Short mmCIF file of C-alpha atoms and ligand atoms in Angstrom, two decimals:
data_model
loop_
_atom_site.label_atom_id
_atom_site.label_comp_id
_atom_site.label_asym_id
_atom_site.label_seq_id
_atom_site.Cartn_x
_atom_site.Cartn_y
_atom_site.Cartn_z
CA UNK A 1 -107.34 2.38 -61.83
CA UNK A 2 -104.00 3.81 -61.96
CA UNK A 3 -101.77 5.08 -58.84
CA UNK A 4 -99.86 6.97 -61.80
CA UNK A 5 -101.44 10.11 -62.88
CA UNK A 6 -102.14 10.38 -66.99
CA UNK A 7 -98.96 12.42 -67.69
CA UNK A 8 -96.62 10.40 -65.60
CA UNK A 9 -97.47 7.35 -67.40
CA UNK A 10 -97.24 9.03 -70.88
CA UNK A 11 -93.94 9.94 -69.99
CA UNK A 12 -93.17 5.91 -69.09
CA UNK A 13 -94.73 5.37 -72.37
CA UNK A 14 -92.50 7.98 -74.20
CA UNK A 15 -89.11 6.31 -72.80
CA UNK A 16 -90.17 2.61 -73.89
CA UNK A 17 -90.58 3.60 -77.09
CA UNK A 18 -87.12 5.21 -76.86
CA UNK A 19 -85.74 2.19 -75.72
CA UNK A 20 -87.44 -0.08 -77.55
CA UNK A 21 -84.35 -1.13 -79.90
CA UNK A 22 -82.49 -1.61 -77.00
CA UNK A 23 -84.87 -3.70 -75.09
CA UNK A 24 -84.62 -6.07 -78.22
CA UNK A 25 -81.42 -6.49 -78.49
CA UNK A 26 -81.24 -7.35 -74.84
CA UNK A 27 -83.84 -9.98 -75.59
CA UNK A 28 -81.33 -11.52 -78.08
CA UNK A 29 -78.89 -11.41 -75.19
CA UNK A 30 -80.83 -13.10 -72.39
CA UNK A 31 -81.75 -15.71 -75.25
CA UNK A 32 -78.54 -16.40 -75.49
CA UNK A 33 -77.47 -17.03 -72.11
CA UNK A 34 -80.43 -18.91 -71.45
CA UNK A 35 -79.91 -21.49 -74.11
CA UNK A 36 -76.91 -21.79 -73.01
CA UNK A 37 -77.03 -22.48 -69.61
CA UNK A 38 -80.14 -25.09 -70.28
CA UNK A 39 -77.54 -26.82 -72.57
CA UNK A 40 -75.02 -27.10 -69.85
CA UNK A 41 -77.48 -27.97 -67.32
CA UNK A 42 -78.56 -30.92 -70.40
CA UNK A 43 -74.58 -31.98 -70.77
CA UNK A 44 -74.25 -32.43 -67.44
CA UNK A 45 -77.93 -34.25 -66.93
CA UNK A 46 -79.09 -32.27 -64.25
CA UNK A 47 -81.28 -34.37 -62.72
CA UNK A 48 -84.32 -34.01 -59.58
CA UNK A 49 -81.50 -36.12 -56.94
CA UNK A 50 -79.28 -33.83 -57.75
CA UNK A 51 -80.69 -31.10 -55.66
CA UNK A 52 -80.82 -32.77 -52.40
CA UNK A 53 -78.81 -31.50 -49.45
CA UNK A 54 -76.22 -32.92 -47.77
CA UNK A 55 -74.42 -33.03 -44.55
CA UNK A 56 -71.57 -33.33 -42.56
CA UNK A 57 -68.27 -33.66 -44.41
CA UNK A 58 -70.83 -34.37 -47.78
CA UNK A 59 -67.78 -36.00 -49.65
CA UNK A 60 -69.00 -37.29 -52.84
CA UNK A 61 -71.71 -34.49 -53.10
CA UNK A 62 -73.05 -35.45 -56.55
CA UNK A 63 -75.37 -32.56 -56.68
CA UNK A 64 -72.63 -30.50 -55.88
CA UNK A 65 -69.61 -31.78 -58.05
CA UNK A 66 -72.40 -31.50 -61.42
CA UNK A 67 -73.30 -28.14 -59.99
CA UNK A 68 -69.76 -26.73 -60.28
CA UNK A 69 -69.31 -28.32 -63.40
CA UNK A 70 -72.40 -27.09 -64.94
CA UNK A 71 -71.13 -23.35 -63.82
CA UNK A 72 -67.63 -24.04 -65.39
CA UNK A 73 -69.62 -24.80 -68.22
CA UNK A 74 -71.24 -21.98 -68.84
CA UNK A 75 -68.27 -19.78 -67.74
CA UNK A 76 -65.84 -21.34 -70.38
CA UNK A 77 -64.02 -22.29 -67.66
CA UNK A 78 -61.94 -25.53 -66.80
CA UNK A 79 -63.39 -25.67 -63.20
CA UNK A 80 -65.21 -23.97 -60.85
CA UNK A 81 -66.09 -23.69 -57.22
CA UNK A 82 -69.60 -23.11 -56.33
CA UNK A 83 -70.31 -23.00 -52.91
CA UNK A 84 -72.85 -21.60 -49.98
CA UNK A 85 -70.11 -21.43 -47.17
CA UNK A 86 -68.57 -17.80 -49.12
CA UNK A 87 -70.34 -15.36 -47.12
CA UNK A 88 -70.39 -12.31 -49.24
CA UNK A 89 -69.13 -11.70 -52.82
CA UNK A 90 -66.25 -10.11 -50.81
CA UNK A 91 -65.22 -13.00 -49.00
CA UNK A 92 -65.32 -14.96 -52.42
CA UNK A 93 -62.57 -12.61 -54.19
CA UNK A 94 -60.38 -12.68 -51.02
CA UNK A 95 -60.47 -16.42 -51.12
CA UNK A 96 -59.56 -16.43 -54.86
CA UNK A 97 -56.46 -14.18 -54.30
CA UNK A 98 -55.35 -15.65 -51.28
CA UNK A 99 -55.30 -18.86 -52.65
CA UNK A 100 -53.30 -17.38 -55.51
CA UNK A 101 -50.95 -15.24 -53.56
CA UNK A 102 -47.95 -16.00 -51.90
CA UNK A 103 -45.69 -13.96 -49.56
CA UNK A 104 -42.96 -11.66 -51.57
CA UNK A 105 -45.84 -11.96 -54.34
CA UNK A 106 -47.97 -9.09 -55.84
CA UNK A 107 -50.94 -8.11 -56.57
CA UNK A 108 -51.41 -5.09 -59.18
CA UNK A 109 -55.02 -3.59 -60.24
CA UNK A 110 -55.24 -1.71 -63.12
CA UNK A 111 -58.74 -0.46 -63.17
CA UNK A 112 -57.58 2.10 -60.38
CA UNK A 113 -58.93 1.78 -56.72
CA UNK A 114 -61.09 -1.33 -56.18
CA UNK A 115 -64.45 -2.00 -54.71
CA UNK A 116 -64.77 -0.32 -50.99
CA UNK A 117 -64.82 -3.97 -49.37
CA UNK A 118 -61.22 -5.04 -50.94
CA UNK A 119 -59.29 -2.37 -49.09
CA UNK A 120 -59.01 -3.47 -45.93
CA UNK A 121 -58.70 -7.47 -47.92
CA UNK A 122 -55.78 -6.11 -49.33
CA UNK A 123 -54.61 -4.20 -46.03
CA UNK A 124 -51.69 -2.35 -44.83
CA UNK A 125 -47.65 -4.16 -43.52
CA UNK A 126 -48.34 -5.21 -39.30
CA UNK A 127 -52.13 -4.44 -39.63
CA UNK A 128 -52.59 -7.40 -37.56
CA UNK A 129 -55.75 -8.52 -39.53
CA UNK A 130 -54.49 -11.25 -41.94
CA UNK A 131 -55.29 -8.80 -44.83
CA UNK A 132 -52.54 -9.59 -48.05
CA UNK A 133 -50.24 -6.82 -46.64
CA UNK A 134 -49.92 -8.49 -43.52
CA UNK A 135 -48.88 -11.21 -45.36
CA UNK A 136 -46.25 -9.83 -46.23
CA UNK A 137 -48.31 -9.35 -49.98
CA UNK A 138 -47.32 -6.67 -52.12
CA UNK A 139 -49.97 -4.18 -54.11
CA UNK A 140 -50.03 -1.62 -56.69
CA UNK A 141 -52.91 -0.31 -58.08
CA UNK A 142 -52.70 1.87 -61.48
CA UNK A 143 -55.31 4.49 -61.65
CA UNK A 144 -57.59 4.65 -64.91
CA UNK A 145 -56.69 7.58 -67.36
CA UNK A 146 -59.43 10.79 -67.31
CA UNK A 147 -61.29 9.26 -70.00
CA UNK A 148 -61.88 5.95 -67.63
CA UNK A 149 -59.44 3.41 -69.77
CA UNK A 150 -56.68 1.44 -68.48
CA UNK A 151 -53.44 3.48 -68.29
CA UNK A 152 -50.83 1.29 -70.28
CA UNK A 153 -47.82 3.31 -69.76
CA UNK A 154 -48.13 2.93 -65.87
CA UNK A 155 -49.38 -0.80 -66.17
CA UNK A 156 -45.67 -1.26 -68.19
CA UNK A 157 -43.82 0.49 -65.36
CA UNK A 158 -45.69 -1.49 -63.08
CA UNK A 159 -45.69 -4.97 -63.75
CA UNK A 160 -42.02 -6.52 -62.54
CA UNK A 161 -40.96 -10.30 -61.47
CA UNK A 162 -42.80 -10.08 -58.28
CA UNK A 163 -46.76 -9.52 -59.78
CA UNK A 164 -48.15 -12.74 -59.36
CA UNK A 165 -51.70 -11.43 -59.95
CA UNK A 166 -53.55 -8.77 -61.97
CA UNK A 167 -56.58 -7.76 -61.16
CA UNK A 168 -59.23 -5.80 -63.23
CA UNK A 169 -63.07 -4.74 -61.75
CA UNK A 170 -65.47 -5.54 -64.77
CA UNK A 171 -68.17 -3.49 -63.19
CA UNK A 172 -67.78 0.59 -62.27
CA UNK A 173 -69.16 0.07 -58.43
CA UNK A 174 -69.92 3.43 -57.29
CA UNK A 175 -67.63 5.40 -59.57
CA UNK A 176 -69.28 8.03 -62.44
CA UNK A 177 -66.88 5.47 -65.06
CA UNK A 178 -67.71 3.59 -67.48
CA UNK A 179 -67.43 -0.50 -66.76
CA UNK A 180 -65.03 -2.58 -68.83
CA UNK A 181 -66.87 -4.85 -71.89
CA UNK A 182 -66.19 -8.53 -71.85
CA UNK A 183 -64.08 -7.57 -75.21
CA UNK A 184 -62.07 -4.71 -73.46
CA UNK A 185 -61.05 -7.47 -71.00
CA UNK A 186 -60.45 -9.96 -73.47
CA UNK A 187 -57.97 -7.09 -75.12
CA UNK A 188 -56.79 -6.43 -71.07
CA UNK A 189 -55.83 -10.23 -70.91
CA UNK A 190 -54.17 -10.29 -74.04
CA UNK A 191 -51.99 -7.30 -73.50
CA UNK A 192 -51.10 -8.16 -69.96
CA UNK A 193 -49.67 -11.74 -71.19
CA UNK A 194 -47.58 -10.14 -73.52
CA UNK A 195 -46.19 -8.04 -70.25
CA UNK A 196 -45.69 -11.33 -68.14
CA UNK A 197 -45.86 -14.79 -68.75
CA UNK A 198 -46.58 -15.99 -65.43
CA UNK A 199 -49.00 -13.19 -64.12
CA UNK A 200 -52.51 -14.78 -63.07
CA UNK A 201 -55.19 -12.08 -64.59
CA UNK A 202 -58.09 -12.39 -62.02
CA UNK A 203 -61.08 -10.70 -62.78
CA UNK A 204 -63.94 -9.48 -60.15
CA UNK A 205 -67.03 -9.79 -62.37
CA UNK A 206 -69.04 -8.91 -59.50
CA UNK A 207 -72.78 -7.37 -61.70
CA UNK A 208 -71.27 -8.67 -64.80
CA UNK A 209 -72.41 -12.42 -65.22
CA UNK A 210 -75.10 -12.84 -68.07
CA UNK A 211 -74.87 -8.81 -68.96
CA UNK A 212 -73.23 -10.41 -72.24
CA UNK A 213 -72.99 -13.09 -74.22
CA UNK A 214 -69.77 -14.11 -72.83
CA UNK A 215 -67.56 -13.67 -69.73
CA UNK A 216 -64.13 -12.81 -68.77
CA UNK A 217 -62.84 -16.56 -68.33
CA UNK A 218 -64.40 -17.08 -72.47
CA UNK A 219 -62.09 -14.16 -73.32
CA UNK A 220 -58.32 -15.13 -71.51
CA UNK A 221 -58.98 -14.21 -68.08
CA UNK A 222 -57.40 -16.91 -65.83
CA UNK A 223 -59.65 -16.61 -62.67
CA UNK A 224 -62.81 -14.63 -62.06
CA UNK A 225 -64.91 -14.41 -59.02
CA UNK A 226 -68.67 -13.62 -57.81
CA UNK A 227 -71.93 -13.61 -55.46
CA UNK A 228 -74.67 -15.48 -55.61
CA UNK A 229 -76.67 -13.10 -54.48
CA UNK A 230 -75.94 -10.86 -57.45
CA UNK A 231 -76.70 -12.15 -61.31
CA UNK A 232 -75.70 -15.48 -61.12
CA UNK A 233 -77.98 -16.71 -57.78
CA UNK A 234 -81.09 -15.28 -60.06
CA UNK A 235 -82.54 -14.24 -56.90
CA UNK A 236 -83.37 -17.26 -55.54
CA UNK A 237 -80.00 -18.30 -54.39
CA UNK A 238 -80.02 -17.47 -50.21
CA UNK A 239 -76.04 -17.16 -50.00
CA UNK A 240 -72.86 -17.84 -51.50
CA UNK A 241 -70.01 -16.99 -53.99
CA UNK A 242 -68.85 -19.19 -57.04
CA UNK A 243 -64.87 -19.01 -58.83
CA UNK A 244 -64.12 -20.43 -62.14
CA UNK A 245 -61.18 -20.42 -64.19
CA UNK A 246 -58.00 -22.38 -64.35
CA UNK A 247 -58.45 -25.75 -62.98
CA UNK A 248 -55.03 -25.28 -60.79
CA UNK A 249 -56.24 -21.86 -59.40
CA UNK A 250 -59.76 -23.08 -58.50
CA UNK A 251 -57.97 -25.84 -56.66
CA UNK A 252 -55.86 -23.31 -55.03
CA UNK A 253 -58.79 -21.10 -53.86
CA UNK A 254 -60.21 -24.26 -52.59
CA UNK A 255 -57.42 -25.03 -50.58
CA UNK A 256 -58.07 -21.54 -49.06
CA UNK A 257 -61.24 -22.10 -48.37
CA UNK A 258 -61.64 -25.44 -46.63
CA UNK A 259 -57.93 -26.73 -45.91
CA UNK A 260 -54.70 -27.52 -47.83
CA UNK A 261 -54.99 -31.42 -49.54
CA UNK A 262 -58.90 -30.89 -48.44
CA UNK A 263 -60.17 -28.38 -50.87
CA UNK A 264 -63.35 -28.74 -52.40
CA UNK A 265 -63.83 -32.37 -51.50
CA UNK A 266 -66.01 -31.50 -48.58
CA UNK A 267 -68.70 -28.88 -48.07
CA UNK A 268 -72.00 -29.91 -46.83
CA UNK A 269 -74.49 -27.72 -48.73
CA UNK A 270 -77.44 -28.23 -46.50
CA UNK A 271 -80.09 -27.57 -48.48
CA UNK A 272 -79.16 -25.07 -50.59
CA UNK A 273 -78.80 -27.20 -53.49
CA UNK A 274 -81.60 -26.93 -55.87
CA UNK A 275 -81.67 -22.62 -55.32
CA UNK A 276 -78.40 -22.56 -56.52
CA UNK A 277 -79.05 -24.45 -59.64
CA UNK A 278 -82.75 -22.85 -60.10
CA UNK A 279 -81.15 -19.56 -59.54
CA UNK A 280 -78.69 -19.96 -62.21
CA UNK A 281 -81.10 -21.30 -64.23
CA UNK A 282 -82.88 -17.94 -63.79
CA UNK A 283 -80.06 -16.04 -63.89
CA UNK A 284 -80.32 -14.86 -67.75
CA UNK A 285 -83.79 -14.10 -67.51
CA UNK A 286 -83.65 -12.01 -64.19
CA UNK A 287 -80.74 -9.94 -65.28
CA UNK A 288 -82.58 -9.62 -68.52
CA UNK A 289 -85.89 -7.53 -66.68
CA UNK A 290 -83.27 -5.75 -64.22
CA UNK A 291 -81.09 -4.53 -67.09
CA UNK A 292 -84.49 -3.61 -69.02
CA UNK A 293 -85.45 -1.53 -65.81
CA UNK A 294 -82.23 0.63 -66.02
CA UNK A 295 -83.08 1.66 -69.41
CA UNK A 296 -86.18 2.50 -68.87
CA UNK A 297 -84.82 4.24 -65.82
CA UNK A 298 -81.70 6.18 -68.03
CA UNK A 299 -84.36 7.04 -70.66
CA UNK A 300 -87.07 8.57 -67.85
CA UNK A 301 -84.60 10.68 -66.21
CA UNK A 302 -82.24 11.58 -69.38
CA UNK A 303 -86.03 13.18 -70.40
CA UNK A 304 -86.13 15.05 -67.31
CA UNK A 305 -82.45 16.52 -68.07
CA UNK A 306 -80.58 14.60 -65.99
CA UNK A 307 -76.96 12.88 -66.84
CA UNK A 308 -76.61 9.00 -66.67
CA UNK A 309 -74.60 6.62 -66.97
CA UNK A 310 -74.72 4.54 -68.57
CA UNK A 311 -77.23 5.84 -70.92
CA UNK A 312 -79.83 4.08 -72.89
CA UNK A 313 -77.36 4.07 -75.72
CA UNK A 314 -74.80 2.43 -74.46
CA UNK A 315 -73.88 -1.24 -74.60
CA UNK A 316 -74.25 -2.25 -71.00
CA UNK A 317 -71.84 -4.84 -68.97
CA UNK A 318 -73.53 -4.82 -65.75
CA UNK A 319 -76.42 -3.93 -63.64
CA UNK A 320 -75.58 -0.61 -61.97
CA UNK A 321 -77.07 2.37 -63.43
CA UNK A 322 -75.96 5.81 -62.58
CA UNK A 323 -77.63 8.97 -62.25
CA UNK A 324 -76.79 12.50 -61.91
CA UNK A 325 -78.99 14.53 -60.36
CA UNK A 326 -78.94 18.71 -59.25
CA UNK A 327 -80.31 19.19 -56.02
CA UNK A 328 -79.26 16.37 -52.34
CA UNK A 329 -83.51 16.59 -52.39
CA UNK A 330 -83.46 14.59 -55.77
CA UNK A 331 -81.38 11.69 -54.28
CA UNK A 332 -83.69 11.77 -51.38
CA UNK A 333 -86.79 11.54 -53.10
CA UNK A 334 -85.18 8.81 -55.81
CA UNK A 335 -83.94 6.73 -53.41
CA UNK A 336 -87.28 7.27 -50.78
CA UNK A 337 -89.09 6.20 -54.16
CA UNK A 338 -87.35 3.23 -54.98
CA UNK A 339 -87.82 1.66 -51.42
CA UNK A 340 -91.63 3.19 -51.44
CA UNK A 341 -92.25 0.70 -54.51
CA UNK A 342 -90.82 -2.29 -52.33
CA UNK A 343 -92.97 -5.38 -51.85
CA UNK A 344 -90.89 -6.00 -48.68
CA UNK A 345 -90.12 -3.11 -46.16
CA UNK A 346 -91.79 -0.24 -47.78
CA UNK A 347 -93.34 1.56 -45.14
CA UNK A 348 -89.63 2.04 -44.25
CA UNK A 349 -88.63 5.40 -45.00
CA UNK A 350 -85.15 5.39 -45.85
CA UNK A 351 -82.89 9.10 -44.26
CA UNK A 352 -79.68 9.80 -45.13
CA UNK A 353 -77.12 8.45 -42.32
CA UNK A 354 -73.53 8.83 -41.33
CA UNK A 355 -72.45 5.11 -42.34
CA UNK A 356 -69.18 4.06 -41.13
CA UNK A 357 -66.62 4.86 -42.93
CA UNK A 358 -68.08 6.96 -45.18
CA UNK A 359 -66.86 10.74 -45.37
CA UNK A 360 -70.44 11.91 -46.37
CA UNK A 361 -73.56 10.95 -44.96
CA UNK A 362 -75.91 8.18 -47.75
CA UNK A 363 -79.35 6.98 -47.91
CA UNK A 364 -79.99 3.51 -49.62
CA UNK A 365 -83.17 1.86 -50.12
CA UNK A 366 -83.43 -1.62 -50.12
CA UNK A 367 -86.59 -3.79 -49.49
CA UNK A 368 -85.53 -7.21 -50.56
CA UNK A 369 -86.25 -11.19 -49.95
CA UNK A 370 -82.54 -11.76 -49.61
CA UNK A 371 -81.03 -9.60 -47.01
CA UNK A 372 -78.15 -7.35 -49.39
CA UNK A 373 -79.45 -9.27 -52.35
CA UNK A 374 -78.39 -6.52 -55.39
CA UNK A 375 -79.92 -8.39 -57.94
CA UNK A 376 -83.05 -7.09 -56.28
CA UNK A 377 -84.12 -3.95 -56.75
CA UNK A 378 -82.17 -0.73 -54.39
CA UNK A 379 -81.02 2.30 -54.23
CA UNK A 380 -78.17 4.30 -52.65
CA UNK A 381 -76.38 7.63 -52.82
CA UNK A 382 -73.63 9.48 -51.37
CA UNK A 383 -75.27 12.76 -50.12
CA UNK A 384 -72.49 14.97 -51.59
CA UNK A 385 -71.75 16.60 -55.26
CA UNK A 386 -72.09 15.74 -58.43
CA UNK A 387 -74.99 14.13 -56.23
CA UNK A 388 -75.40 10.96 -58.02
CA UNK A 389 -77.53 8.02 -57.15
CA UNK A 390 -77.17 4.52 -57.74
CA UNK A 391 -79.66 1.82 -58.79
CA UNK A 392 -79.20 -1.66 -59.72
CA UNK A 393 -81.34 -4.80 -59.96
CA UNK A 394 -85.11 -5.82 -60.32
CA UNK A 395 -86.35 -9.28 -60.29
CA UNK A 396 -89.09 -8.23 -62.71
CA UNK A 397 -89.17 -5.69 -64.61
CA UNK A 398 -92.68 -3.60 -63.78
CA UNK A 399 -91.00 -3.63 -60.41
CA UNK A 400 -88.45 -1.74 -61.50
CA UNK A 401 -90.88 0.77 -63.74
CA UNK A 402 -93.07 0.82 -60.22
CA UNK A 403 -89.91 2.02 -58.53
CA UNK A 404 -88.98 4.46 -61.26
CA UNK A 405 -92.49 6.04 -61.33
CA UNK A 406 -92.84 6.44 -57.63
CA UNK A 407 -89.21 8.25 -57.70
CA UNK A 408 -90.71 10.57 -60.51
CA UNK A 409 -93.96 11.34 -58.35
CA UNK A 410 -92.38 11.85 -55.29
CA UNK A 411 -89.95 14.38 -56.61
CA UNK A 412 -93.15 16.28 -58.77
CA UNK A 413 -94.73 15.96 -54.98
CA UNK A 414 -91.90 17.89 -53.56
CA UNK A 415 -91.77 20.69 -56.58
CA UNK A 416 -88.23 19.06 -57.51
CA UNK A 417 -89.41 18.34 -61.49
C1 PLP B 501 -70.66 -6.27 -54.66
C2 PLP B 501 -69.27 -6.17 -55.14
C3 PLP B 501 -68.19 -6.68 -54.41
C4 PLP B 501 -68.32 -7.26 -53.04
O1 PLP B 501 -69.39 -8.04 -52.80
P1 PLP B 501 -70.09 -8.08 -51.36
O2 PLP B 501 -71.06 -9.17 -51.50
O3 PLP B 501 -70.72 -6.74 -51.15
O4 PLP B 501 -69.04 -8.37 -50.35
C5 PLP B 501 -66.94 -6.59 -54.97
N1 PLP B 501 -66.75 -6.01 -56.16
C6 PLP B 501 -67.75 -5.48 -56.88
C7 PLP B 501 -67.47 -4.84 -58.20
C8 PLP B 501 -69.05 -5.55 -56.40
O5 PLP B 501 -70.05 -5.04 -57.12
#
């Protein structure tokens, strides 16, 4: 018995064998990565009393110190900070710059605007919030050129004596652009060194971890930051953040987080332990089926003449997958869909809303295990033109098909296909 009728799932069938290529070479990927984070989890000897909790100041945290050394490992990266105590991936980046920054400093992005969250991190002069500006941090951002690369000409004007960091957003977020390859940033790093000798190149690889074979730190980036519950927590991680790069600037950010001479010394990690090493063990795998959902999902709608991005046939960097649809009704029904095909909170039934600080009104669906986990399957969309929805994530693949599907059926329900 099939909830699907017969030509909705011959039209599932149709796109995996469109994608089928693709799906293998993403196998070859997630191989990859997985080898190689069981063979840093082997140099390291991971063992069982590794993963119990600890408390209280929990200096000498052995689980903890072979934990961070295990993700520095894998990242290519001197050291690393791993911790449950950074509440959101946001509060993770703003700890890595404002351990790097220093008053009269700046900070310059040159992937244009950054991630929503980071605005008010960065801040305006006398905001009164402790935001960068307030600190009495400088920033420039350099917008991307029309085609979406990195605008050289005003990166050269913009670099002086004063940029102390550079910052570059691996992933497109909710912009119709295309994310940045681990070898575009390599190429990023490289140039920008030749610019200044002493600018820190930081790189939010927020949706990027195990997308590739490598990561920014493997490629010349000095410091890059994340959440744990995005790729690298595999899901099973309940909270946290990790940095790795530069042994000095991971010392830095630790500093930030706990206190100066303190750093990462202390940190009781309760008993989050063993999810935070199972979830990176998991990590390759899981962003294997979520990236295998979004072609399926590129390949069912590009059938039904609709735009994405990326497409099937792209090379893919991280987990969000874009697409364009014609009519607000389509990014109802999508989204409506998505959370319909939930194993947690479906019988929610997700409306467009006027979310603060958002000019136009969006709908999201989420129905996860980890409250905001994006590494789980969801949804959202800006109700406004080119009307494009969002999707990222899927902890198993026929979830994501499930999710797909229901999208599809809803929208035939509604006379929109
Ligand atoms: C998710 C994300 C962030 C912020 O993470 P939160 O956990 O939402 O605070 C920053 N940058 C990018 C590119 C992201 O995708």
């Amino acid at each position: 018995m099939s909830v699907f009728a017969e030509d909705l799932l011959q039209a599932a069938e149709a796109a995996e064998q469109v994608i089928g290529e693709a799906v293998r070479k993403l196998e070859r990927t997630v191989d990859r990565n997985q080898w190689k984070v069981i063979e840093a989890f082997q140099r390291h000897q991971v063992s069982d009393f590794h993963f119990a909790g600890s408390t209280g100041y929990a200096y000498n945290d052995r689980g903890r110190e072979v934990l961070e050394a295990v993700y520095a490992d894998v990242f290519g990266a001197e050291a690393a900070l791993v911790r449950p105590h950074f509440a959101s991936g946001t509060h993770t980046i703003a700890t890595a710059l404002f351990g790097v920054l220093r008053p009269g400093d700046e900070l310059l992005y040159i992937t244009g605007r950054p991630y929503d969250t980071l605005h008010k991190v960065i801040g305006h002069a006398g905001d009164g919030t402790g935001s960068l500006a307030d600190f009495g941090i400088g920033y420039r951002e350099v917008a991307l050129l029309p085609d979406g690369s990195v605008d050289w000409a005003g990166v050269e004007q913009a670099v002086n004596e004063r940029t102390r960091v550079v910052g570059i957003q691996r992933s497109r977020g909710y912009d119709w652009r295309s994310s940045f390859t681990v070898a575009e940033i390599g190429e990023m790093a490289a140039r920008i060194r030749s610019l200044s000798r002493s600018a820190v190149v930081f790189v939010d690889n927020c949706y990027g971890e195990f997308c590739e074979e490598l990561e920014p730190t493997q490629v010349g980036a000095d410091l890059m930051a994340g959440s744990l519950i995005k790729n690298p927590g595999g899901g099973i991680a309940e909270t946290g953040g990790y940095i790795a790069g530069r042994r000095d600037l991971v010392e830095r950010a630790a500093y930030r987080l706990t206190a100066p001479g303190i750093g990462g010394e202390v940190g009781a990690m309760l008993g989050t332990t063993r999810g935070i090493y199972q979830g990176l063990f998991m990590a390759p795998h899981i962003v294997g089926q979520a990236l295998k959902g979004s072609l399926f999902a590129a390949a069912v709608f590009e059938q039904c003449g609709f735009e994405t991005k990326p497409s099937w046939r792209d090379p893919r960097t991280d987990l969000i997958q874009a697409i364009r649809f014609h009519e607000p009704e389509h990014l109802i029904a999508f989204v409506q869909g998505i959370q319909n095909a939930a194993a947690v909170d479906s019988h929610v039934v997700p409306e467009p809303w006027d979310m603060p600080g958002y000019e136009h009104p969006v709908i999201m669906a989420a129905g996860t295990f980890i409250q905001g986990g994006s590494l789980e399957l969801s949804a959202d969309a800006p109700i406004r033109e080119p009307y494009i929805a969002y999707m990222q994530g899927g902890l198993t693949y026929s979830h994501v098909k499930f999710g797909v599907m229901k999208a599809l059926q809803m929208m035939r329900n509604r006379k929109l296909l």
